[in-house]
């Protein structure tokens, strides 16, 4: 095939049916779950003042390396959103909805990351956030919402990893202990981790490099540094998850790619994905973020699920396949008149999925197209039918019976056959 003048950029894709239909159905499923739990939708803009995102913390790759930021024609420094949480917090600070504010979202995000399977520069998320409550029950209900969503998709192998990163007040003592440990063992760490250690020692815990394994395994744990309050809250989250039957694994070294997390943090991983990309979703508390964006000191908690990766996990598990998008009726007409046009329009107006061929194709070519279309019924109008004021109704599955029907009774007949 000849190459087109332009191709999609690295890390971006065209989604055509049936994949695009799967995304649509997946988002609809998520919307149903979120609405069952009292969440209303937010549709924030896809680009914001770059500050909305840089205040997430410059130590994370998402902010320091992967932002699509540029100056617009008005001289404003803006960025395409790399995630929704910052926009939701900015919207909260700006709009001040009544708390607790429960909101869900879906749409594309942009990160200048190294593209590979399951990692794209434009990728979709669905997610939910609750702003204005410290109640650990909120953490549990959010996790349970995501869990129910995965269960209803039929994904069998999703595992919930759970940790607490405590409050910011305890963070310096913990970071100091981490740094001491990593410095003492620097010689055994990879070069990358030695560099990361100086900027953000927490991220070293997330290293997947084999060489770092033994040093990371011996590193001090945030769970040992939790305040009494944070420890009690974490205990309540765990009791709540047990009470509602959501299984979890404690993951005391779990840190996330963004820096705003406090207290409960979690990730959903799927063994159906490649080792580097096992996270199908994640989230946690971010009790200081709204204030950092100039809003009131309200706490927040939420999660986002990667749509593309969730669908890859569905593929691996053989669940949530593409839906049948074929039409019900294919109209075949070889007259010079407007029969085909009138029939498809009448069918569609009656709520029956209908399509046809164009460009005056032969009867044979049109019948071939009708068979290929997956339609259950073909309506055929040749010169004979046109003269007699009838339409031949042919069933395309099974035996393939054909009967003439009065033109004005076609819709009724089609309905009786579907
Ligand atoms: P995140 O872990 O950066 O968290 O992203 C959530 C999910 O989005 C990931 O688990 C993954 O499935 C998907 N994802 C992330 N980057 C890519 C990519 N480059 N290509 C494909 N999929 C990707 C957040 O975004 C937070 N805002 C979650 C949150 C909400 N925390 C609190 N509230």
CSV table of N, CA, C and O in Angstrom, one decimal, residues 143-263:
chain,number,residue,atom,x,y,z
A,143,UNK,N,-12.1,2.9,46.3
A,143,UNK,CA,-11.4,1.7,45.9
A,143,UNK,C,-12.5,0.6,45.5
A,143,UNK,O,-12.3,-0.1,44.5
A,144,UNK,N,-13.5,0.6,46.2
A,144,UNK,CA,-14.6,-0.4,46.0
A,144,UNK,C,-15.3,-0.1,44.6
A,144,UNK,O,-15.6,-1.1,43.9
A,145,UNK,N,-15.4,1.2,44.3
A,145,UNK,CA,-16.0,1.5,43.0
A,145,UNK,C,-15.1,1.0,41.8
A,145,UNK,O,-15.6,0.4,40.9
A,146,UNK,N,-13.8,1.3,42.0
A,146,UNK,CA,-12.9,0.8,40.9
A,146,UNK,C,-12.9,-0.7,40.9
A,146,UNK,O,-12.9,-1.3,39.8
A,147,UNK,N,-12.9,-1.4,42.0
A,147,UNK,CA,-12.9,-2.8,42.1
A,147,UNK,C,-14.2,-3.4,41.4
A,147,UNK,O,-14.1,-4.3,40.6
A,148,UNK,N,-15.3,-2.8,41.7
A,148,UNK,CA,-16.6,-3.3,41.1
A,148,UNK,C,-16.5,-3.2,39.6
A,148,UNK,O,-17.0,-4.0,38.9
A,149,UNK,N,-16.0,-2.0,39.2
A,149,UNK,CA,-15.9,-1.8,37.7
A,149,UNK,C,-15.0,-2.9,37.1
A,149,UNK,O,-15.5,-3.5,36.1
A,150,UNK,N,-13.9,-3.2,37.6
A,150,UNK,CA,-13.1,-4.3,37.1
A,150,UNK,C,-13.8,-5.6,37.1
A,150,UNK,O,-13.7,-6.4,36.2
A,151,UNK,N,-14.5,-5.9,38.2
A,151,UNK,CA,-15.2,-7.2,38.3
A,151,UNK,C,-16.3,-7.3,37.3
A,151,UNK,O,-16.5,-8.3,36.6
A,152,UNK,N,-17.0,-6.2,37.1
A,152,UNK,CA,-18.1,-6.2,36.1
A,152,UNK,C,-17.6,-6.3,34.7
A,152,UNK,O,-18.3,-6.8,33.8
A,153,UNK,N,-16.4,-5.9,34.4
A,153,UNK,CA,-15.8,-6.1,33.1
A,153,UNK,C,-15.4,-7.5,32.9
A,153,UNK,O,-15.3,-8.0,31.8
A,154,UNK,N,-15.3,-8.2,34.0
A,154,UNK,CA,-15.0,-9.7,34.0
A,154,UNK,C,-13.5,-9.9,34.1
A,154,UNK,O,-13.0,-11.0,33.7
A,155,UNK,N,-12.7,-8.9,34.5
A,155,UNK,CA,-11.2,-9.0,34.6
A,155,UNK,C,-10.9,-9.9,35.8
A,155,UNK,O,-11.2,-9.5,37.0
A,156,UNK,N,-10.4,-11.1,35.6
A,156,UNK,CA,-10.2,-12.0,36.8
A,156,UNK,C,-8.9,-11.7,37.6
A,156,UNK,O,-8.9,-12.1,38.8
A,157,UNK,N,-7.9,-11.1,37.0
A,157,UNK,CA,-6.6,-11.2,37.7
A,157,UNK,C,-6.1,-9.8,38.2
A,157,UNK,O,-4.9,-9.6,38.3
A,158,UNK,N,-7.0,-8.9,38.5
A,158,UNK,CA,-6.6,-7.6,39.0
A,158,UNK,C,-6.3,-7.7,40.5
A,158,UNK,O,-7.0,-8.3,41.2
A,159,UNK,N,-5.1,-7.2,40.9
A,159,UNK,CA,-4.7,-7.2,42.3
A,159,UNK,C,-4.6,-5.8,42.8
A,159,UNK,O,-4.1,-4.9,42.2
A,160,UNK,N,-5.2,-5.6,44.0
A,160,UNK,CA,-5.1,-4.2,44.6
A,160,UNK,C,-3.9,-4.2,45.6
A,160,UNK,O,-3.8,-5.0,46.5
A,161,UNK,N,-3.0,-3.3,45.3
A,161,UNK,CA,-1.8,-3.1,46.2
A,161,UNK,C,-2.1,-1.9,47.0
A,161,UNK,O,-2.4,-0.8,46.5
A,162,UNK,N,-1.9,-2.0,48.3
A,162,UNK,CA,-2.3,-0.9,49.2
A,162,UNK,C,-1.1,-0.5,50.1
A,162,UNK,O,-0.4,-1.3,50.6
A,163,UNK,N,-1.0,0.9,50.3
A,163,UNK,CA,0.0,1.4,51.2
A,163,UNK,C,-0.5,2.7,51.8
A,163,UNK,O,-1.5,3.2,51.4
A,164,UNK,N,0.2,3.1,52.9
A,164,UNK,CA,0.0,4.5,53.4
A,164,UNK,C,1.3,5.3,53.3
A,164,UNK,O,2.3,4.8,53.8
A,165,UNK,N,1.2,6.5,52.8
A,165,UNK,CA,2.4,7.3,52.8
A,165,UNK,C,2.4,8.3,53.9
A,165,UNK,O,3.2,9.2,53.9
A,166,UNK,N,1.4,8.2,54.8
A,166,UNK,CA,1.4,9.1,56.0
A,166,UNK,C,1.2,10.5,55.6
A,166,UNK,O,0.8,10.9,54.5
A,167,UNK,N,1.4,11.4,56.7
A,167,UNK,CA,1.1,12.8,56.5
A,167,UNK,C,2.5,13.5,56.1
A,167,UNK,O,3.5,13.0,56.4
A,168,UNK,N,2.3,14.7,55.5
A,168,UNK,CA,3.6,15.4,55.2
A,168,UNK,C,4.4,15.7,56.4
A,168,UNK,O,5.6,15.8,56.3
A,169,UNK,N,3.8,15.9,57.6
A,169,UNK,CA,4.5,16.2,58.8
A,169,UNK,C,5.6,15.1,59.2
A,169,UNK,O,6.6,15.4,59.7
A,170,UNK,N,5.2,13.9,58.9
A,170,UNK,CA,6.1,12.8,59.2
A,170,UNK,C,7.1,12.5,58.0
A,170,UNK,O,8.1,11.7,58.2
A,171,UNK,N,6.9,13.1,56.9
A,171,UNK,CA,7.6,12.8,55.7
A,171,UNK,C,9.1,13.1,55.8
A,171,UNK,O,10.0,12.3,55.5
A,172,UNK,N,9.5,14.3,56.4
A,172,UNK,CA,10.9,14.6,56.5
A,172,UNK,C,11.7,13.6,57.2
A,172,UNK,O,12.8,13.2,56.8
A,173,UNK,N,11.2,13.1,58.4
A,173,UNK,CA,11.9,12.1,59.2
A,173,UNK,C,12.1,10.9,58.4
A,173,UNK,O,13.2,10.3,58.4
A,174,UNK,N,11.1,10.5,57.7
A,174,UNK,CA,11.2,9.2,56.9
A,174,UNK,C,12.1,9.4,55.7
A,174,UNK,O,13.0,8.5,55.5
A,175,UNK,N,12.0,10.6,55.0
A,175,UNK,CA,12.9,10.8,53.9
A,175,UNK,C,14.4,10.8,54.3
A,175,UNK,O,15.3,10.3,53.7
A,176,UNK,N,14.6,11.4,55.5
A,176,UNK,CA,16.0,11.4,56.1
A,176,UNK,C,16.5,10.0,56.3
A,176,UNK,O,17.6,9.7,56.0
A,177,UNK,N,15.6,9.1,56.9
A,177,UNK,CA,16.0,7.8,57.1
A,177,UNK,C,16.3,7.0,55.8
A,177,UNK,O,17.3,6.3,55.7
A,178,UNK,N,15.4,7.3,54.8
A,178,UNK,CA,15.6,6.7,53.5
A,178,UNK,C,17.0,7.1,52.9
A,178,UNK,O,17.7,6.3,52.4
A,179,UNK,N,17.2,8.4,53.0
A,179,UNK,CA,18.4,8.9,52.4
A,179,UNK,C,19.7,8.3,53.0
A,179,UNK,O,20.6,7.9,52.4
A,180,UNK,N,19.6,8.2,54.4
A,180,UNK,CA,20.7,7.7,55.1
A,180,UNK,C,21.0,6.2,54.6
A,180,UNK,O,22.1,5.8,54.4
A,181,UNK,N,19.9,5.5,54.5
A,181,UNK,CA,20.0,4.1,54.1
A,181,UNK,C,20.6,4.0,52.7
A,181,UNK,O,21.6,3.2,52.4
A,182,UNK,N,20.1,4.8,51.7
A,182,UNK,CA,20.6,4.7,50.3
A,182,UNK,C,22.0,5.2,50.2
A,182,UNK,O,22.8,4.7,49.5
A,183,UNK,N,22.3,6.3,51.0
A,183,UNK,CA,23.7,6.8,51.0
A,183,UNK,C,24.7,5.7,51.5
A,183,UNK,O,25.8,5.5,50.9
A,184,UNK,N,24.3,5.1,52.5
A,184,UNK,CA,25.2,4.0,53.1
A,184,UNK,C,25.4,2.9,52.1
A,184,UNK,O,26.4,2.2,52.2
A,185,UNK,N,24.4,2.7,51.2
A,185,UNK,CA,24.5,1.6,50.3
A,185,UNK,C,24.6,2.0,48.8
A,185,UNK,O,24.4,1.2,47.9
A,186,UNK,N,25.1,3.3,48.7
A,186,UNK,CA,25.1,3.9,47.3
A,186,UNK,C,25.8,3.0,46.3
A,186,UNK,O,25.4,2.9,45.2
A,187,UNK,N,26.9,2.4,46.8
A,187,UNK,CA,27.8,1.7,45.9
A,187,UNK,C,27.1,0.5,45.2
A,187,UNK,O,27.4,0.1,44.1
A,188,UNK,N,26.0,0.0,45.9
A,188,UNK,CA,25.3,-1.2,45.4
A,188,UNK,C,24.1,-0.8,44.5
A,188,UNK,O,23.4,-1.6,44.0
A,189,UNK,N,23.8,0.6,44.5
A,189,UNK,CA,22.7,1.0,43.7
A,189,UNK,C,23.1,1.3,42.2
A,189,UNK,O,24.2,1.6,42.0
A,190,UNK,N,22.1,1.2,41.4
A,190,UNK,CA,22.3,1.6,40.0
A,190,UNK,C,22.7,3.1,39.8
A,190,UNK,O,22.3,3.8,40.7
A,191,UNK,N,23.3,3.4,38.7
A,191,UNK,CA,23.6,4.8,38.5
A,191,UNK,C,22.4,5.7,38.5
A,191,UNK,O,22.4,6.8,39.2
A,192,UNK,N,21.3,5.2,37.9
A,192,UNK,CA,20.1,6.0,37.8
A,192,UNK,C,19.5,6.3,39.2
A,192,UNK,O,19.1,7.4,39.5
A,193,UNK,N,19.6,5.2,40.0
A,193,UNK,CA,19.0,5.4,41.4
A,193,UNK,C,19.9,6.3,42.2
A,193,UNK,O,19.4,7.0,43.1
A,194,UNK,N,21.2,6.3,42.0
A,194,UNK,CA,22.1,7.2,42.8
A,194,UNK,C,21.7,8.6,42.4
A,194,UNK,O,21.7,9.5,43.3
A,195,UNK,N,21.3,8.9,41.1
A,195,UNK,CA,21.0,10.2,40.8
A,195,UNK,C,19.6,10.6,41.3
A,195,UNK,O,19.4,11.6,41.9
A,196,UNK,N,18.6,9.6,41.3
A,196,UNK,CA,17.3,9.8,41.8
A,196,UNK,C,17.3,10.1,43.3
A,196,UNK,O,16.5,10.9,43.8
A,197,UNK,N,18.2,9.4,44.0
A,197,UNK,CA,18.2,9.4,45.4
A,197,UNK,C,18.4,10.9,45.9
A,197,UNK,O,17.8,11.3,46.9
A,198,UNK,N,19.2,11.6,45.2
A,198,UNK,CA,19.4,13.0,45.6
A,198,UNK,C,18.2,13.9,45.5
A,198,UNK,O,17.9,14.7,46.3
A,199,UNK,N,17.4,13.7,44.4
A,199,UNK,CA,16.2,14.5,44.1
A,199,UNK,C,15.0,14.0,44.9
A,199,UNK,O,14.3,14.8,45.5
A,200,UNK,N,14.8,12.7,44.8
A,200,UNK,CA,13.5,12.2,45.4
A,200,UNK,C,13.8,10.7,45.8
A,200,UNK,O,13.5,9.8,45.1
A,201,UNK,N,14.3,10.5,47.1
A,201,UNK,CA,14.6,9.2,47.5
A,201,UNK,C,13.4,8.2,47.5
A,201,UNK,O,13.6,7.0,47.3
A,202,UNK,N,12.2,8.8,47.6
A,202,UNK,CA,11.0,7.9,47.5
A,202,UNK,C,10.9,7.1,46.2
A,202,UNK,O,10.5,5.9,46.2
A,203,UNK,N,11.3,7.8,45.1
A,203,UNK,CA,11.2,7.2,43.8
A,203,UNK,C,12.2,6.0,43.6
A,203,UNK,O,11.9,5.1,42.8
A,204,UNK,N,13.2,6.0,44.5
A,204,UNK,CA,14.2,4.8,44.4
A,204,UNK,C,13.4,3.5,44.8
A,204,UNK,O,13.7,2.5,44.2
A,205,UNK,N,12.5,3.7,45.7
A,205,UNK,CA,11.7,2.5,46.1
A,205,UNK,C,10.9,1.9,44.9
A,205,UNK,O,10.6,0.7,45.0
A,206,UNK,N,10.7,2.7,43.9
A,206,UNK,CA,9.9,2.3,42.8
A,206,UNK,C,10.8,1.7,41.7
A,206,UNK,O,10.3,1.3,40.6
A,207,UNK,N,12.1,1.6,41.9
A,207,UNK,CA,13.0,1.1,40.9
A,207,UNK,C,12.7,-0.3,40.5
A,207,UNK,O,12.5,-1.2,41.4
A,208,UNK,N,12.6,-0.6,39.2
A,208,UNK,CA,12.4,-2.0,38.8
A,208,UNK,C,13.7,-2.6,38.4
A,208,UNK,O,13.8,-3.7,37.9
A,209,UNK,N,14.9,-1.8,38.6
A,209,UNK,CA,16.2,-2.4,38.2
A,209,UNK,C,16.6,-3.4,39.2
A,209,UNK,O,16.6,-3.2,40.4
A,210,UNK,N,17.1,-4.6,38.6
A,210,UNK,CA,17.5,-5.7,39.4
A,210,UNK,C,18.6,-5.4,40.4
A,210,UNK,O,18.5,-5.8,41.6
A,211,UNK,N,19.5,-4.6,40.0
A,211,UNK,CA,20.7,-4.2,40.8
A,211,UNK,C,20.2,-3.5,42.1
A,211,UNK,O,20.8,-3.7,43.1
A,212,UNK,N,19.1,-2.8,42.0
A,212,UNK,CA,18.6,-2.0,43.2
A,212,UNK,C,17.9,-2.9,44.2
A,212,UNK,O,17.6,-2.5,45.4
A,213,UNK,N,17.4,-4.1,43.7
A,213,UNK,CA,16.6,-5.0,44.5
A,213,UNK,C,17.0,-5.1,46.0
A,213,UNK,O,16.2,-4.8,46.9
A,214,UNK,N,18.2,-5.6,46.3
A,214,UNK,CA,18.6,-5.9,47.7
A,214,UNK,C,18.6,-4.7,48.5
A,214,UNK,O,18.1,-4.7,49.7
A,215,UNK,N,19.0,-3.5,48.0
A,215,UNK,CA,19.1,-2.3,48.8
A,215,UNK,C,17.6,-1.8,49.1
A,215,UNK,O,17.3,-1.4,50.2
A,216,UNK,N,16.8,-1.9,48.1
A,216,UNK,CA,15.4,-1.4,48.3
A,216,UNK,C,14.7,-2.3,49.3
A,216,UNK,O,13.9,-1.9,50.1
A,217,UNK,N,15.0,-3.6,49.2
A,217,UNK,CA,14.3,-4.6,50.1
A,217,UNK,C,14.6,-4.3,51.6
A,217,UNK,O,13.8,-4.6,52.5
A,218,UNK,N,15.8,-3.7,51.8
A,218,UNK,CA,16.2,-3.4,53.2
A,218,UNK,C,15.8,-2.0,53.6
A,218,UNK,O,16.1,-1.6,54.8
A,219,UNK,N,15.3,-1.2,52.7
A,219,UNK,CA,15.0,0.2,53.0
A,219,UNK,C,14.0,0.4,54.1
A,219,UNK,O,13.1,-0.5,54.3
A,220,UNK,N,14.1,1.4,55.0
A,220,UNK,CA,13.0,1.7,56.0
A,220,UNK,C,11.7,1.9,55.3
A,220,UNK,O,11.6,2.3,54.2
A,221,UNK,N,10.6,1.6,56.1
A,221,UNK,CA,9.2,1.7,55.5
A,221,UNK,C,8.5,2.8,56.1
A,221,UNK,O,8.5,3.1,57.3
A,222,UNK,N,7.7,3.5,55.3
A,222,UNK,CA,6.9,4.6,55.7
A,222,UNK,C,5.9,4.2,56.8
A,222,UNK,O,5.6,4.9,57.8
A,223,UNK,N,5.4,2.9,56.7
A,223,UNK,CA,4.5,2.4,57.7
A,223,UNK,C,5.0,2.5,59.1
A,223,UNK,O,4.2,2.6,60.0
A,224,UNK,N,6.3,2.4,59.3
A,224,UNK,CA,6.9,2.5,60.6
A,224,UNK,C,7.0,4.0,61.1
A,224,UNK,O,7.4,4.2,62.2
A,225,UNK,N,6.7,4.9,60.2
A,225,UNK,CA,6.8,6.3,60.5
A,225,UNK,C,5.5,7.0,60.6
A,225,UNK,O,5.4,8.2,60.8
A,226,UNK,N,4.4,6.3,60.5
A,226,UNK,CA,3.0,6.9,60.5
A,226,UNK,C,2.7,7.6,61.8
A,226,UNK,O,3.0,7.0,62.9
A,227,UNK,N,2.0,8.7,61.8
A,227,UNK,CA,1.5,9.3,63.0
A,227,UNK,C,0.4,8.4,63.5
A,227,UNK,O,-0.1,7.6,62.8
A,228,UNK,N,0.0,8.6,64.8
A,228,UNK,CA,-1.1,7.8,65.4
A,228,UNK,C,-2.3,8.0,64.5
A,228,UNK,O,-3.1,7.0,64.3
A,229,UNK,N,-2.6,9.2,64.1
A,229,UNK,CA,-3.8,9.5,63.3
A,229,UNK,C,-3.8,8.8,62.0
A,229,UNK,O,-4.8,8.2,61.6
A,230,UNK,N,-2.6,8.9,61.3
A,230,UNK,CA,-2.5,8.3,60.0
A,230,UNK,C,-2.6,6.7,60.1
A,230,UNK,O,-3.2,6.1,59.3
A,231,UNK,N,-2.0,6.2,61.2
A,231,UNK,CA,-2.0,4.7,61.4
A,231,UNK,C,-3.5,4.3,61.7
A,231,UNK,O,-3.9,3.3,61.1
A,232,UNK,N,-4.2,5.1,62.5
A,232,UNK,CA,-5.6,4.7,62.8
A,232,UNK,C,-6.4,4.8,61.5
A,232,UNK,O,-7.3,3.9,61.3
A,233,UNK,N,-6.2,5.8,60.7
A,233,UNK,CA,-7.0,5.9,59.4
A,233,UNK,C,-6.7,4.7,58.5
A,233,UNK,O,-7.6,4.2,57.9
A,234,UNK,N,-5.4,4.4,58.4
A,234,UNK,CA,-5.0,3.2,57.5
A,234,UNK,C,-5.7,1.9,58.0
A,234,UNK,O,-6.1,1.1,57.2
A,235,UNK,N,-5.7,1.8,59.4
A,235,UNK,CA,-6.4,0.6,59.9
A,235,UNK,C,-7.8,0.6,59.6
A,235,UNK,O,-8.4,-0.4,59.2
A,236,UNK,N,-8.5,1.7,59.6
A,236,UNK,CA,-9.9,1.8,59.2
A,236,UNK,C,-10.1,1.5,57.8
A,236,UNK,O,-11.1,0.9,57.4
A,237,UNK,N,-9.2,2.0,56.9
A,237,UNK,CA,-9.3,1.7,55.5
A,237,UNK,C,-9.3,0.1,55.3
A,237,UNK,O,-10.1,-0.5,54.6
A,238,UNK,N,-8.3,-0.5,56.0
A,238,UNK,CA,-8.2,-1.9,55.8
A,238,UNK,C,-9.4,-2.7,56.4
A,238,UNK,O,-9.9,-3.7,55.7
A,239,UNK,N,-9.9,-2.2,57.5
A,239,UNK,CA,-11.1,-2.9,58.1
A,239,UNK,C,-12.3,-2.7,57.1
A,239,UNK,O,-13.1,-3.6,56.9
A,240,UNK,N,-12.4,-1.5,56.6
A,240,UNK,CA,-13.5,-1.2,55.6
A,240,UNK,C,-13.4,-2.1,54.4
A,240,UNK,O,-14.4,-2.7,54.0
A,241,UNK,N,-12.2,-2.3,53.8
A,241,UNK,CA,-12.1,-3.1,52.6
A,241,UNK,C,-12.4,-4.6,53.0
A,241,UNK,O,-13.1,-5.2,52.2
A,242,UNK,N,-12.0,-5.0,54.1
A,242,UNK,CA,-12.4,-6.4,54.5
A,242,UNK,C,-13.9,-6.5,54.7
A,242,UNK,O,-14.5,-7.5,54.2
A,243,UNK,N,-14.5,-5.5,55.3
A,243,UNK,CA,-16.0,-5.5,55.5
A,243,UNK,C,-16.8,-5.6,54.2
A,243,UNK,O,-17.8,-6.2,54.1
A,244,UNK,N,-16.3,-4.9,53.2
A,244,UNK,CA,-17.0,-4.9,51.9
A,244,UNK,C,-16.5,-5.9,50.9
A,244,UNK,O,-16.9,-6.0,49.8
A,245,UNK,N,-15.5,-6.7,51.4
A,245,UNK,CA,-15.1,-7.9,50.5
A,245,UNK,C,-14.2,-7.5,49.4
A,245,UNK,O,-14.3,-8.1,48.3
A,246,UNK,N,-13.4,-6.4,49.5
A,246,UNK,CA,-12.4,-6.1,48.5
A,246,UNK,C,-11.0,-6.6,48.9
A,246,UNK,O,-10.5,-6.1,49.9
A,247,UNK,N,-10.5,-7.7,48.3
A,247,UNK,CA,-9.2,-8.2,48.7
A,247,UNK,C,-8.1,-7.3,48.3
A,247,UNK,O,-8.1,-6.5,47.3
A,248,UNK,N,-7.0,-7.2,49.2
A,248,UNK,CA,-5.9,-6.4,48.9
A,248,UNK,C,-4.6,-7.0,49.4
A,248,UNK,O,-4.6,-7.9,50.2
A,249,UNK,N,-3.5,-6.5,48.9
A,249,UNK,CA,-2.2,-6.9,49.4
A,249,UNK,C,-1.5,-5.7,49.9
A,249,UNK,O,-1.5,-4.7,49.2
A,250,UNK,N,-0.9,-5.8,51.1
A,250,UNK,CA,-0.2,-4.6,51.6
A,250,UNK,C,1.1,-4.5,50.8
A,250,UNK,O,1.8,-5.5,50.5
A,251,UNK,N,1.4,-3.3,50.4
A,251,UNK,CA,2.6,-3.1,49.5
A,251,UNK,C,3.4,-2.0,50.1
A,251,UNK,O,3.3,-0.8,49.7
A,252,UNK,N,4.2,-2.2,51.2
A,252,UNK,CA,4.8,-1.1,52.0
A,252,UNK,C,5.8,-0.3,51.2
A,252,UNK,O,6.2,0.7,51.7
A,253,UNK,N,6.2,-0.8,50.1
A,253,UNK,CA,7.2,0.0,49.2
A,253,UNK,C,6.5,0.6,48.1
A,253,UNK,O,7.2,1.2,47.2
A,254,UNK,N,5.2,0.6,48.0
A,254,UNK,CA,4.5,1.2,46.9
A,254,UNK,C,4.6,2.7,47.0
A,254,UNK,O,4.2,3.3,47.9
A,255,UNK,N,5.2,3.3,46.0
A,255,UNK,CA,5.1,4.8,45.8
A,255,UNK,C,4.5,5.0,44.4
A,255,UNK,O,4.5,4.2,43.6
A,256,UNK,N,4.1,6.2,44.2
A,256,UNK,CA,3.4,6.5,42.9
A,256,UNK,C,4.2,7.5,42.1
A,256,UNK,O,5.1,8.1,42.6
A,257,UNK,N,3.9,7.6,40.9
A,257,UNK,CA,4.7,8.4,40.0
A,257,UNK,C,4.5,9.9,40.2
A,257,UNK,O,5.2,10.8,39.6
A,258,UNK,N,3.4,10.3,41.0
A,258,UNK,CA,3.2,11.7,41.2
A,258,UNK,C,3.5,12.0,42.7
A,258,UNK,O,3.4,11.1,43.5
A,259,UNK,N,3.8,13.2,43.0
A,259,UNK,CA,4.3,13.5,44.3
A,259,UNK,C,3.3,14.0,45.4
A,259,UNK,O,3.7,14.2,46.5
A,260,UNK,N,2.1,14.1,45.0
A,260,UNK,CA,1.1,14.8,45.9
A,260,UNK,C,0.5,13.8,47.0
A,260,UNK,O,-0.3,14.3,47.8
A,261,UNK,N,0.9,12.6,47.0
A,261,UNK,CA,0.1,11.6,47.8
A,261,UNK,C,0.4,11.7,49.3
A,261,UNK,O,1.6,11.9,49.7
A,262,UNK,N,-0.6,11.5,50.1
A,262,UNK,CA,-0.5,11.4,51.5
A,262,UNK,C,-1.4,10.2,51.9
A,262,UNK,O,-2.3,9.9,51.2
A,263,UNK,N,-1.1,9.7,53.1
A,263,UNK,CA,-1.9,8.6,53.6
A,263,UNK,C,-2.2,7.4,52.6
A,263,UNK,O,-1.3,7.0,51.9
